[in-house]
mmCIF file of C-alpha atoms in Angstrom:
data_model
loop_
_atom_site.group_PDB
_atom_site.id
_atom_site.type_symbol
_atom_site.label_atom_id
_atom_site.label_comp_id
_atom_site.label_asym_id
_atom_site.label_seq_id
_atom_site.Cartn_x
_atom_site.Cartn_y
_atom_site.Cartn_z
ATOM 1 C CA UNK A 73 31.673 -15.863 23.584
ATOM 2 C CA UNK A 74 30.146 -16.273 20.120
ATOM 3 C CA UNK A 75 26.768 -17.931 20.399
ATOM 4 C CA UNK A 76 25.647 -21.000 18.456
ATOM 5 C CA UNK A 77 24.426 -20.071 14.987
ATOM 6 C CA UNK A 78 25.645 -16.466 15.034
ATOM 7 C CA UNK A 79 28.218 -14.996 12.664
ATOM 8 C CA UNK A 80 30.652 -12.161 13.344
ATOM 9 C CA UNK A 81 28.334 -9.665 11.638
ATOM 10 C CA UNK A 82 25.632 -10.670 14.120
ATOM 11 C CA UNK A 83 27.945 -10.133 17.068
ATOM 12 C CA UNK A 84 29.033 -6.781 15.637
ATOM 13 C CA UNK A 85 25.378 -5.789 15.448
ATOM 14 C CA UNK A 86 24.900 -6.926 19.069
ATOM 15 C CA UNK A 87 27.648 -4.521 20.119
ATOM 16 C CA UNK A 88 25.962 -1.727 18.147
ATOM 17 C CA UNK A 89 22.616 -2.334 19.852
ATOM 18 C CA UNK A 90 24.212 -2.540 23.279
ATOM 19 C CA UNK A 91 26.126 0.689 22.722
ATOM 20 C CA UNK A 92 22.996 2.497 21.517
ATOM 21 C CA UNK A 93 20.866 1.398 24.466
ATOM 22 C CA UNK A 94 23.599 2.231 26.977
ATOM 23 C CA UNK A 95 23.940 5.674 25.406
ATOM 24 C CA UNK A 96 20.381 6.656 24.473
ATOM 25 C CA UNK A 97 18.043 4.525 26.572
ATOM 26 C CA UNK A 98 19.317 3.770 30.065
ATOM 27 C CA UNK A 99 20.596 7.284 30.970
ATOM 28 C CA UNK A 100 17.368 8.954 29.821
ATOM 29 C CA UNK A 101 14.774 6.986 31.798
ATOM 30 C CA UNK A 102 13.964 9.953 34.037
ATOM 31 C CA UNK A 103 13.263 12.027 30.926
ATOM 32 C CA UNK A 104 11.041 9.325 29.416
ATOM 33 C CA UNK A 105 9.126 9.012 32.683
ATOM 34 C CA UNK A 106 8.613 12.767 32.744
ATOM 35 C CA UNK A 107 7.197 12.931 29.210
ATOM 36 C CA UNK A 108 5.317 9.633 29.461
ATOM 37 C CA UNK A 109 7.374 7.453 27.157
ATOM 38 C CA UNK A 110 9.908 7.376 24.360
ATOM 39 C CA UNK A 111 9.991 10.493 22.192
ATOM 40 C CA UNK A 112 10.396 10.982 18.460
ATOM 41 C CA UNK A 113 14.049 11.883 18.992
ATOM 42 C CA UNK A 114 14.717 8.379 20.343
ATOM 43 C CA UNK A 115 13.267 6.831 17.186
ATOM 44 C CA UNK A 116 15.286 9.102 14.919
ATOM 45 C CA UNK A 117 18.477 8.168 16.780
ATOM 46 C CA UNK A 118 17.560 4.485 16.540
ATOM 47 C CA UNK A 119 17.171 4.953 12.798
ATOM 48 C CA UNK A 120 20.521 6.726 12.531
ATOM 49 C CA UNK A 121 22.137 3.845 14.437
ATOM 50 C CA UNK A 122 20.761 1.347 11.891
ATOM 51 C CA UNK A 123 18.362 -0.358 14.309
ATOM 52 C CA UNK A 124 15.139 0.130 12.331
ATOM 53 C CA UNK A 125 13.749 -1.590 9.262
ATOM 54 C CA UNK A 126 15.986 -4.610 9.761
ATOM 55 C CA UNK A 127 13.735 -6.704 7.527
ATOM 56 C CA UNK A 128 15.125 -4.509 4.750
ATOM 57 C CA UNK A 129 18.640 -3.592 5.865
ATOM 58 C CA UNK A 130 19.318 -7.031 7.355
ATOM 59 C CA UNK A 131 18.401 -8.796 4.139
ATOM 60 C CA UNK A 132 15.467 -10.534 5.809
ATOM 61 C CA UNK A 133 17.651 -12.252 8.425
ATOM 62 C CA UNK A 134 15.468 -12.273 11.547
ATOM 63 C CA UNK A 135 18.541 -12.951 13.670
ATOM 64 C CA UNK A 136 19.129 -9.195 13.821
ATOM 65 C CA UNK A 137 15.706 -8.646 15.374
ATOM 66 C CA UNK A 138 16.286 -11.427 17.898
ATOM 67 C CA UNK A 139 19.565 -9.787 18.908
ATOM 68 C CA UNK A 140 17.885 -6.390 19.276
ATOM 69 C CA UNK A 141 15.157 -8.000 21.398
ATOM 70 C CA UNK A 142 17.617 -9.764 23.677
ATOM 71 C CA UNK A 143 19.675 -6.638 24.221
ATOM 72 C CA UNK A 144 16.536 -4.595 24.879
ATOM 73 C CA UNK A 145 15.535 -7.153 27.514
ATOM 74 C CA UNK A 146 19.036 -6.959 28.964
ATOM 75 C CA UNK A 147 18.460 -3.229 29.519
ATOM 76 C CA UNK A 148 16.916 -2.834 32.951
ATOM 77 C CA UNK A 149 15.127 0.260 31.679
ATOM 78 C CA UNK A 150 13.027 -1.783 29.259
ATOM 79 C CA UNK A 151 10.959 -2.816 32.282
ATOM 80 C CA UNK A 152 9.857 0.829 32.308
ATOM 81 C CA UNK A 153 9.621 1.649 28.586
ATOM 82 C CA UNK A 154 8.421 -1.748 27.351
ATOM 83 C CA UNK A 155 8.854 -3.526 24.026
ATOM 84 C CA UNK A 156 9.445 -0.264 22.069
ATOM 85 C CA UNK A 157 11.920 -1.141 19.285
ATOM 86 C CA UNK A 158 10.323 -4.518 18.704
ATOM 87 C CA UNK A 159 7.240 -2.931 17.132
ATOM 88 C CA UNK A 160 9.508 -2.525 14.108
ATOM 89 C CA UNK A 161 8.963 -6.243 13.419
ATOM 90 C CA UNK A 162 5.970 -4.952 11.422
ATOM 91 C CA UNK A 163 8.467 -4.112 8.676
ATOM 92 C CA UNK A 164 8.436 -7.823 7.810
ATOM 93 C CA UNK A 165 4.779 -7.448 6.840
ATOM 94 C CA UNK A 166 5.601 -4.577 4.503
ATOM 95 C CA UNK A 167 8.637 -6.285 2.972
ATOM 96 C CA UNK A 168 6.979 -9.671 2.592
ATOM 97 C CA UNK A 169 3.526 -8.623 1.461
ATOM 98 C CA UNK A 170 3.481 -4.914 0.579
ATOM 99 C CA UNK A 171 3.311 -3.529 -2.957
ATOM 100 C CA UNK A 172 6.233 -1.736 -4.572
ATOM 101 C CA UNK A 173 4.354 1.553 -4.182
ATOM 102 C CA UNK A 174 3.804 0.928 -0.459
ATOM 103 C CA UNK A 175 7.467 0.102 0.090
ATOM 104 C CA UNK A 176 8.587 3.151 -1.875
ATOM 105 C CA UNK A 177 6.319 5.384 0.167
ATOM 106 C CA UNK A 178 6.998 4.071 3.671
ATOM 107 C CA UNK A 179 10.376 2.314 3.826
ATOM 108 C CA UNK A 180 12.570 5.454 3.744
ATOM 109 C CA UNK A 181 10.703 6.930 6.726
ATOM 110 C CA UNK A 182 10.725 3.615 8.609
ATOM 111 C CA UNK A 183 14.508 3.462 8.304
ATOM 112 C CA UNK A 184 14.933 6.992 9.684
ATOM 113 C CA UNK A 185 12.367 6.684 12.470
ATOM 114 C CA UNK A 186 9.925 9.165 10.955
ATOM 115 C CA UNK A 187 7.400 6.358 10.552
ATOM 116 C CA UNK A 188 6.895 4.209 13.665
ATOM 117 C CA UNK A 189 4.714 1.149 13.336
ATOM 118 C CA UNK A 190 2.029 -0.829 15.141
ATOM 119 C CA UNK A 191 -0.285 -3.690 14.183
ATOM 120 C CA UNK A 192 -3.767 -3.126 15.657
ATOM 121 C CA UNK A 193 -5.216 -6.630 16.001
ATOM 122 C CA UNK A 194 -6.445 -7.261 19.557
ATOM 123 C CA UNK A 195 -9.816 -5.808 20.581
ATOM 124 C CA UNK A 196 -11.425 -5.118 23.984
ATOM 125 C CA UNK A 197 -13.401 -8.366 23.912
ATOM 126 C CA UNK A 198 -11.053 -10.324 21.672
ATOM 127 C CA UNK A 199 -7.611 -11.433 22.769
ATOM 128 C CA UNK A 200 -6.040 -14.721 21.782
ATOM 129 C CA UNK A 201 -8.688 -15.686 19.204
ATOM 130 C CA UNK A 202 -7.774 -13.345 16.355
ATOM 131 C CA UNK A 203 -10.556 -14.695 14.142
ATOM 132 C CA UNK A 204 -13.186 -13.259 16.525
ATOM 133 C CA UNK A 205 -12.345 -9.615 15.768
ATOM 134 C CA UNK A 206 -15.287 -7.378 14.928
ATOM 135 C CA UNK A 207 -13.527 -4.392 13.303
ATOM 136 C CA UNK A 208 -14.669 -4.035 9.714
ATOM 137 C CA UNK A 209 -13.315 -2.530 6.501
ATOM 138 C CA UNK A 210 -16.227 -1.990 4.131
ATOM 139 C CA UNK A 211 -15.442 -1.498 0.453
ATOM 140 C CA UNK A 212 -16.929 1.683 -1.035
ATOM 141 C CA UNK A 213 -15.727 2.183 -4.588
ATOM 142 C CA UNK A 214 -11.969 2.776 -4.525
ATOM 143 C CA UNK A 215 -11.809 3.083 -0.725
ATOM 144 C CA UNK A 216 -12.183 1.044 2.457
ATOM 145 C CA UNK A 217 -14.194 2.517 5.327
ATOM 146 C CA UNK A 218 -12.846 1.145 8.616
ATOM 147 C CA UNK A 219 -14.758 0.979 11.893
ATOM 148 C CA UNK A 220 -13.809 -0.680 15.152
ATOM 149 C CA UNK A 221 -11.805 -0.470 18.357
ATOM 150 C CA UNK A 222 -8.410 -2.025 19.015
ATOM 151 C CA UNK A 223 -6.933 -2.527 22.476
ATOM 152 C CA UNK A 224 -3.647 -3.544 24.140
ATOM 153 C CA UNK A 225 -1.720 -2.563 21.020
ATOM 154 C CA UNK A 226 2.072 -2.442 21.307
ATOM 155 C CA UNK A 227 3.267 1.009 20.205
ATOM 156 C CA UNK A 228 -0.413 1.797 19.770
ATOM 157 C CA UNK A 229 -0.573 5.311 21.199
ATOM 158 C CA UNK A 230 2.487 6.714 19.471
ATOM 159 C CA UNK A 231 2.828 4.877 16.165
ATOM 160 C CA UNK A 232 1.929 6.841 13.050
ATOM 161 C CA UNK A 233 1.820 3.874 10.643
ATOM 162 C CA UNK A 234 -0.820 1.278 11.470
ATOM 163 C CA UNK A 235 -1.254 -2.178 9.920
ATOM 164 C CA UNK A 236 -4.912 -2.623 10.788
ATOM 165 C CA UNK A 237 -6.441 -6.102 10.821
ATOM 166 C CA UNK A 238 -10.149 -5.883 9.963
ATOM 167 C CA UNK A 239 -12.845 -8.008 8.379
ATOM 168 C CA UNK A 240 -13.448 -7.095 4.750
ATOM 169 C CA UNK A 241 -15.984 -9.933 4.540
ATOM 170 C CA UNK A 242 -17.376 -10.792 8.006
ATOM 171 C CA UNK A 243 -19.400 -13.697 6.566
ATOM 172 C CA UNK A 244 -16.190 -15.628 5.787
ATOM 173 C CA UNK A 245 -14.707 -15.601 9.296
ATOM 174 C CA UNK A 246 -10.931 -16.032 9.281
ATOM 175 C CA UNK A 247 -10.898 -16.023 5.466
ATOM 176 C CA UNK A 248 -12.559 -12.615 5.447
ATOM 177 C CA UNK A 249 -9.808 -10.822 7.395
ATOM 178 C CA UNK A 250 -7.430 -8.374 5.693
ATOM 179 C CA UNK A 251 -4.489 -6.128 6.605
ATOM 180 C CA UNK A 252 -4.826 -2.484 5.593
ATOM 181 C CA UNK A 253 -2.320 0.337 6.093
ATOM 182 C CA UNK A 254 -3.711 3.391 7.859
ATOM 183 C CA UNK A 255 -1.727 6.537 8.601
ATOM 184 C CA UNK A 256 -2.533 7.635 12.135
ATOM 185 C CA UNK A 257 -3.382 11.219 11.145
ATOM 186 C CA UNK A 258 -6.218 10.005 8.886
ATOM 187 C CA UNK A 259 -9.565 11.558 9.934
ATOM 188 C CA UNK A 260 -11.475 9.244 12.272
ATOM 189 C CA UNK A 261 -8.398 7.666 13.914
ATOM 190 C CA UNK A 262 -7.903 8.277 17.647
ATOM 191 C CA UNK A 263 -5.175 6.859 19.894
ATOM 192 C CA UNK A 264 -4.802 6.732 23.679
ATOM 193 C CA UNK A 265 -2.263 5.248 26.055
ATOM 194 C CA UNK A 266 -3.345 2.451 28.421
ATOM 195 C CA UNK A 267 -1.746 2.674 31.912
ATOM 196 C CA UNK A 268 -0.008 -0.591 32.839
ATOM 197 C CA UNK A 269 1.484 -1.801 36.134
ATOM 198 C CA UNK A 270 4.481 -3.039 34.153
ATOM 199 C CA UNK A 271 6.081 -1.045 31.315
ATOM 200 C CA UNK A 272 4.674 2.069 32.989
ATOM 201 C CA UNK A 273 6.154 4.369 30.365
ATOM 202 C CA UNK A 274 5.778 1.867 27.566
ATOM 203 C CA UNK A 275 3.488 2.487 24.644
ATOM 204 C CA UNK A 276 0.552 0.134 25.074
ATOM 205 C CA UNK A 277 -2.408 1.817 23.463
ATOM 206 C CA UNK A 278 -6.010 1.802 22.375
ATOM 207 C CA UNK A 279 -6.845 2.794 18.804
ATOM 208 C CA UNK A 280 -10.331 3.681 17.615
ATOM 209 C CA UNK A 281 -11.476 3.832 13.982
ATOM 210 C CA UNK A 282 -14.645 5.786 13.189
ATOM 211 C CA UNK A 283 -15.521 5.812 9.475
ATOM 212 C CA UNK A 284 -11.841 5.942 8.568
ATOM 213 C CA UNK A 285 -11.535 6.131 4.786
ATOM 214 C CA UNK A 286 -8.362 4.911 3.075
ATOM 215 C CA UNK A 287 -7.598 3.979 -0.557
ATOM 216 C CA UNK A 288 -8.003 0.361 -1.637
ATOM 217 C CA UNK A 289 -4.346 0.569 -2.661
ATOM 218 C CA UNK A 290 -3.518 0.489 1.084
ATOM 219 C CA UNK A 291 -4.464 -3.205 1.208
ATOM 220 C CA UNK A 292 -1.442 -5.340 2.167
ATOM 221 C CA UNK A 293 -1.326 -8.633 0.292
ATOM 222 C CA UNK A 294 -4.602 -10.153 -0.840
ATOM 223 C CA UNK A 295 -8.061 -9.310 0.440
ATOM 224 C CA UNK A 296 -8.898 -12.041 2.944
ATOM 225 C CA UNK A 297 -5.217 -12.883 3.346
ATOM 226 C CA UNK A 298 -4.615 -11.578 6.881
ATOM 227 C CA UNK A 299 -4.269 -14.974 8.554
ATOM 228 C CA UNK A 300 -1.509 -16.025 6.174
ATOM 229 C CA UNK A 301 0.362 -12.817 6.979
ATOM 230 C CA UNK A 302 -0.284 -13.123 10.718
ATOM 231 C CA UNK A 303 0.810 -16.754 11.011
ATOM 232 C CA UNK A 304 4.259 -15.914 9.629
ATOM 233 C CA UNK A 305 4.470 -12.877 11.908
ATOM 234 C CA UNK A 306 3.467 -14.941 14.953
ATOM 235 C CA UNK A 307 6.393 -17.317 14.409
ATOM 236 C CA UNK A 308 8.900 -14.473 14.366
ATOM 237 C CA UNK A 309 7.195 -12.702 17.252
ATOM 238 C CA UNK A 310 7.506 -15.783 19.474
ATOM 239 C CA UNK A 311 11.264 -15.782 18.959
ATOM 240 C CA UNK A 312 11.752 -12.082 19.690
ATOM 241 C CA UNK A 313 9.645 -12.362 22.872
ATOM 242 C CA UNK A 314 11.698 -15.346 24.033
ATOM 243 C CA UNK A 315 14.911 -13.467 23.265
ATOM 244 C CA UNK A 316 13.699 -10.493 25.286
ATOM 245 C CA UNK A 317 12.858 -12.803 28.214
ATOM 246 C CA UNK A 318 16.340 -14.288 27.953
ATOM 247 C CA UNK A 319 17.970 -10.865 28.057
ATOM 248 C CA UNK A 320 15.899 -9.752 31.042
ATOM 249 C CA UNK A 321 16.641 -12.913 33.040
ATOM 250 C CA UNK A 322 20.363 -12.610 32.263
ATOM 251 C CA UNK A 323 20.441 -8.988 33.412
ATOM 252 C CA UNK A 324 18.471 -9.813 36.559
ATOM 253 C CA UNK A 325 20.989 -12.505 37.471
ATOM 254 C CA UNK A 326 23.871 -10.061 36.971
ATOM 255 C CA UNK A 327 22.224 -7.479 39.235
ATOM 256 C CA UNK A 328 21.485 -10.114 41.867
ATOM 257 C CA UNK A 329 25.017 -11.489 41.843
ATOM 258 C CA UNK A 330 26.390 -8.008 42.462
ATOM 259 C CA UNK A 331 23.955 -7.491 45.336
ATOM 260 C CA UNK A 332 24.438 -10.790 47.186
ATOM 261 C CA UNK A 333 28.233 -10.396 47.020
ATOM 262 C CA UNK A 334 27.938 -7.153 48.967
ATOM 263 C CA UNK A 335 24.928 -7.666 51.255
ATOM 264 C CA UNK A 336 25.710 -9.210 54.647
ATOM 265 C CA UNK A 337 23.376 -11.145 56.965
ATOM 266 C CA UNK A 338 24.442 -12.549 60.343
ATOM 267 C CA UNK A 339 27.974 -11.429 59.666
ATOM 268 C CA UNK A 340 28.461 -13.122 56.289
ATOM 269 C CA UNK A 341 27.729 -12.302 52.674
ATOM 270 C CA UNK A 342 24.398 -13.528 51.345
ATOM 271 C CA UNK A 343 26.213 -15.329 48.526
ATOM 272 C CA UNK A 344 28.115 -17.443 51.048
ATOM 273 C CA UNK A 345 24.928 -19.219 52.158
ATOM 274 C CA UNK A 346 24.486 -22.527 50.365
ATOM 275 C CA UNK A 347 20.811 -21.753 49.771
ATOM 276 C CA UNK A 348 21.796 -18.627 47.837
ATOM 277 C CA UNK A 349 24.233 -20.602 45.726
ATOM 278 C CA UNK A 350 21.580 -23.208 44.897
ATOM 279 C CA UNK A 351 19.087 -20.504 43.886
ATOM 280 C CA UNK A 352 21.667 -18.811 41.675
ATOM 281 C CA UNK A 353 22.556 -22.181 40.123
ATOM 282 C CA UNK A 354 18.902 -22.764 39.234
ATOM 283 C CA UNK A 355 18.798 -19.323 37.595
ATOM 284 C CA UNK A 356 21.947 -19.987 35.590
ATOM 285 C CA UNK A 357 20.633 -23.362 34.418
ATOM 286 C CA UNK A 358 17.303 -21.855 33.344
ATOM 287 C CA UNK A 359 19.060 -19.099 31.415
ATOM 288 C CA UNK A 360 21.466 -21.455 29.642
ATOM 289 C CA UNK A 361 18.634 -23.771 28.602
ATOM 290 C CA UNK A 362 16.684 -20.829 27.216
ATOM 291 C CA UNK A 363 19.738 -19.511 25.398
ATOM 292 C CA UNK A 364 20.086 -22.835 23.610
ATOM 293 C CA UNK A 365 16.373 -22.871 22.778
ATOM 294 C CA UNK A 366 16.466 -19.344 21.315
ATOM 295 C CA UNK A 367 19.588 -20.032 19.276
ATOM 296 C CA UNK A 368 18.176 -23.309 17.968
ATOM 297 C CA UNK A 369 14.919 -21.559 17.075
ATOM 298 C CA UNK A 370 16.845 -18.997 15.023
ATOM 299 C CA UNK A 371 18.645 -21.705 13.075
ATOM 300 C CA UNK A 372 15.389 -23.593 12.446
ATOM 301 C CA UNK A 373 13.704 -20.374 11.301
ATOM 302 C CA UNK A 374 16.476 -19.745 8.754
ATOM 303 C CA UNK A 375 15.986 -23.292 7.460
ATOM 304 C CA UNK A 376 12.175 -22.792 7.351
ATOM 305 C CA UNK A 377 11.757 -25.646 9.829
ATOM 306 C CA UNK A 378 10.450 -23.610 12.782
ATOM 307 C CA UNK A 379 6.812 -24.600 13.335
ATOM 308 C CA UNK A 380 3.862 -22.995 15.093
ATOM 309 C CA UNK A 381 4.150 -25.662 17.802
ATOM 310 C CA UNK A 382 7.864 -24.850 18.192
ATOM 311 C CA UNK A 383 6.923 -21.203 18.702
ATOM 312 C CA UNK A 384 4.320 -22.065 21.308
ATOM 313 C CA UNK A 385 6.773 -24.208 23.267
ATOM 314 C CA UNK A 386 9.435 -21.504 23.083
ATOM 315 C CA UNK A 387 7.151 -18.705 24.283
ATOM 316 C CA UNK A 388 5.648 -20.848 27.058
ATOM 317 C CA UNK A 389 9.072 -21.866 28.374
ATOM 318 C CA UNK A 390 10.846 -18.516 28.019
ATOM 319 C CA UNK A 391 8.146 -16.390 29.612
ATOM 320 C CA UNK A 392 7.743 -18.779 32.535
ATOM 321 C CA UNK A 393 11.525 -18.964 32.876
ATOM 322 C CA UNK A 394 11.770 -15.176 33.117
ATOM 323 C CA UNK A 395 9.086 -15.187 35.803
ATOM 324 C CA UNK A 396 10.905 -17.865 37.815
ATOM 325 C CA UNK A 397 14.273 -16.150 37.601
ATOM 326 C CA UNK A 398 12.943 -12.703 38.483
ATOM 327 C CA UNK A 399 10.989 -14.105 41.438
ATOM 328 C CA UNK A 400 14.097 -15.806 42.803
ATOM 329 C CA UNK A 401 16.143 -12.655 42.318
ATOM 330 C CA UNK A 402 13.640 -10.485 44.183
ATOM 331 C CA UNK A 403 13.655 -13.003 47.029
ATOM 332 C CA UNK A 404 17.438 -12.720 47.327
ATOM 333 C CA UNK A 405 17.202 -8.928 47.334
ATOM 334 C CA UNK A 406 14.715 -9.128 50.200
ATOM 335 C CA UNK A 407 12.972 -5.865 51.061
ATOM 336 C CA UNK A 408 15.278 -3.934 48.752
ATOM 337 C CA UNK A 409 13.818 -5.909 45.848
ATOM 338 C CA UNK A 410 10.404 -4.358 46.436
ATOM 339 C CA UNK A 411 11.551 -0.746 46.265
ATOM 340 C CA UNK A 412 10.341 1.012 43.130
ATOM 341 C CA UNK A 413 13.689 2.739 42.667
ATOM 342 C CA UNK A 414 15.408 -0.643 42.420
ATOM 343 C CA UNK A 415 15.539 -1.882 38.788
ATOM 344 C CA UNK A 416 14.936 -5.464 39.921
ATOM 345 C CA UNK A 417 11.507 -4.485 41.279
ATOM 346 C CA UNK A 418 10.375 -3.093 37.937
ATOM 347 C CA UNK A 419 11.853 -6.038 36.058
ATOM 348 C CA UNK A 420 9.926 -8.427 38.312
ATOM 349 C CA UNK A 421 6.666 -6.573 37.684
ATOM 350 C CA UNK A 422 7.281 -6.329 33.932
ATOM 351 C CA UNK A 423 8.065 -10.050 33.660
ATOM 352 C CA UNK A 424 4.478 -10.854 34.603
ATOM 353 C CA UNK A 425 3.239 -9.245 31.388
ATOM 354 C CA UNK A 426 5.033 -11.757 29.189
ATOM 355 C CA UNK A 427 2.822 -14.704 30.183
ATOM 356 C CA UNK A 428 -0.230 -12.811 28.937
ATOM 357 C CA UNK A 429 1.144 -10.499 26.236
ATOM 358 C CA UNK A 430 1.014 -11.710 22.611
ATOM 359 C CA UNK A 431 -0.733 -14.949 23.480
ATOM 360 C CA UNK A 432 -1.323 -16.293 26.993
ATOM 361 C CA UNK A 433 0.333 -19.374 28.464
ATOM 362 C CA UNK A 434 -2.982 -21.152 28.062
ATOM 363 C CA UNK A 435 -3.094 -20.386 24.330
ATOM 364 C CA UNK A 436 0.407 -21.784 23.905
ATOM 365 C CA UNK A 437 -0.631 -24.974 25.693
ATOM 366 C CA UNK A 438 -3.649 -25.330 23.395
ATOM 367 C CA UNK A 439 -1.351 -25.034 20.373
ATOM 368 C CA UNK A 440 1.061 -27.618 21.787
ATOM 369 C CA UNK A 441 -1.761 -30.018 22.633
ATOM 370 C CA UNK A 442 -3.237 -29.692 19.130
ATOM 371 C CA UNK A 443 0.143 -30.675 17.743
ATOM 372 C CA UNK A 444 -0.045 -33.912 19.738
ATOM 373 C CA UNK A 445 -3.678 -34.581 18.884
#
C-alpha cells in the first residue's frame, strides 16, 4: 500500500533498500559480530546500491533518508549493528553549508562509501546541552588547532570523515561554536569503540583530538555558525529516528504474530486468548498512529512547516511507542523472548537506547513545554 505523501519513486527506493538489507545485512550478522561491526565492504556495497549521499542524489528530498531509516529499523539485525547507514545524514551538512571545494573533494567518496561520516558533538560531561561543549578550535594563522574529547558518537569509531563541533570563540557561548571537517587519519585524532548493551556491534565511539591541525578552509559555513547548522540537522534527525522506531516496532509485531500463531499453551494457540488479541491490537494501533505522524512530518518538512517542537513531539512519541511495543512483544514470547539468539530479545534491548540517544525524553519534554510557555 502506498503511504500518504509518498510517490512511486519513493516506493521504488523502499524496495531497493529492502532488497539491499535482505541481501547484504541480515545474512551477514554472524560475520559482523565476529569482526566487531560493519566493514568497509558493506559501505562500498551500500554506495553501489545508491544508498549513500542521498542529500545529493535524492535532490535534497529527505524522504529518501526517512525510508532508509524505516527499512533499517525493520531489519531485525539493526538491533545488533545499530544506526549505521543513518550517519550518512551528515551529507546534508556538506550539501547545505559546505564550500564548492569541500563538495568536490568529499562527495565522490561519500557516494561510493570510501568516505564514511560522523558528527562529533557530544562530550563525556555534555549530552543534551550542546552549548556546554568544551572542545576548542584555536585559530593559528591559516589553521585551526583542535583539542577535546567527544563521546557517544554514532559511527564514531569507524568514520573517516568527521564534522567536528568545537568552540572557535569560547567567550561567545553558543555563538562561538563552529563545524570543522577533520579527516580521521589527521595526526592527533584517535578513535575507540564504546561497548553498548544494545547495538552490540554498532559503531558508537569516542573520538579524541590532541592538537589536531587542519586548514581554515575546512570550516563548514561561517565561523560561529554551528548552531544554525545543528538546528536544521536536529529537525531531520528527529524524523529519521522516528522512522527507525516505526520500522522496528512493525517488524517486532510481525515476528510476534508468527510466534503466537504457532505457540500453544493449555492446548490452544497463544493468539486465541483474548488477552493476546488485545495486546496485539494495542501494538497495531500504536504503529498506525506513528506511521501517520512520520508521514505527516515528512510532508511538513517538505513545506518547511516542521518545527523544533514538532520534532520533539515526534521523537518523544515514537521512541516511547517502540519501547511499549517491544515490551509487549517480549511478554508474549515469554521465556523465549529473553534468549539472546532470539531477534526479539535484541530488538527489545536496542529499543531502550532510543529514549536516551540523540536527545533524552526529558529534553524533548523541555522543548515541548517551552513551546507552550
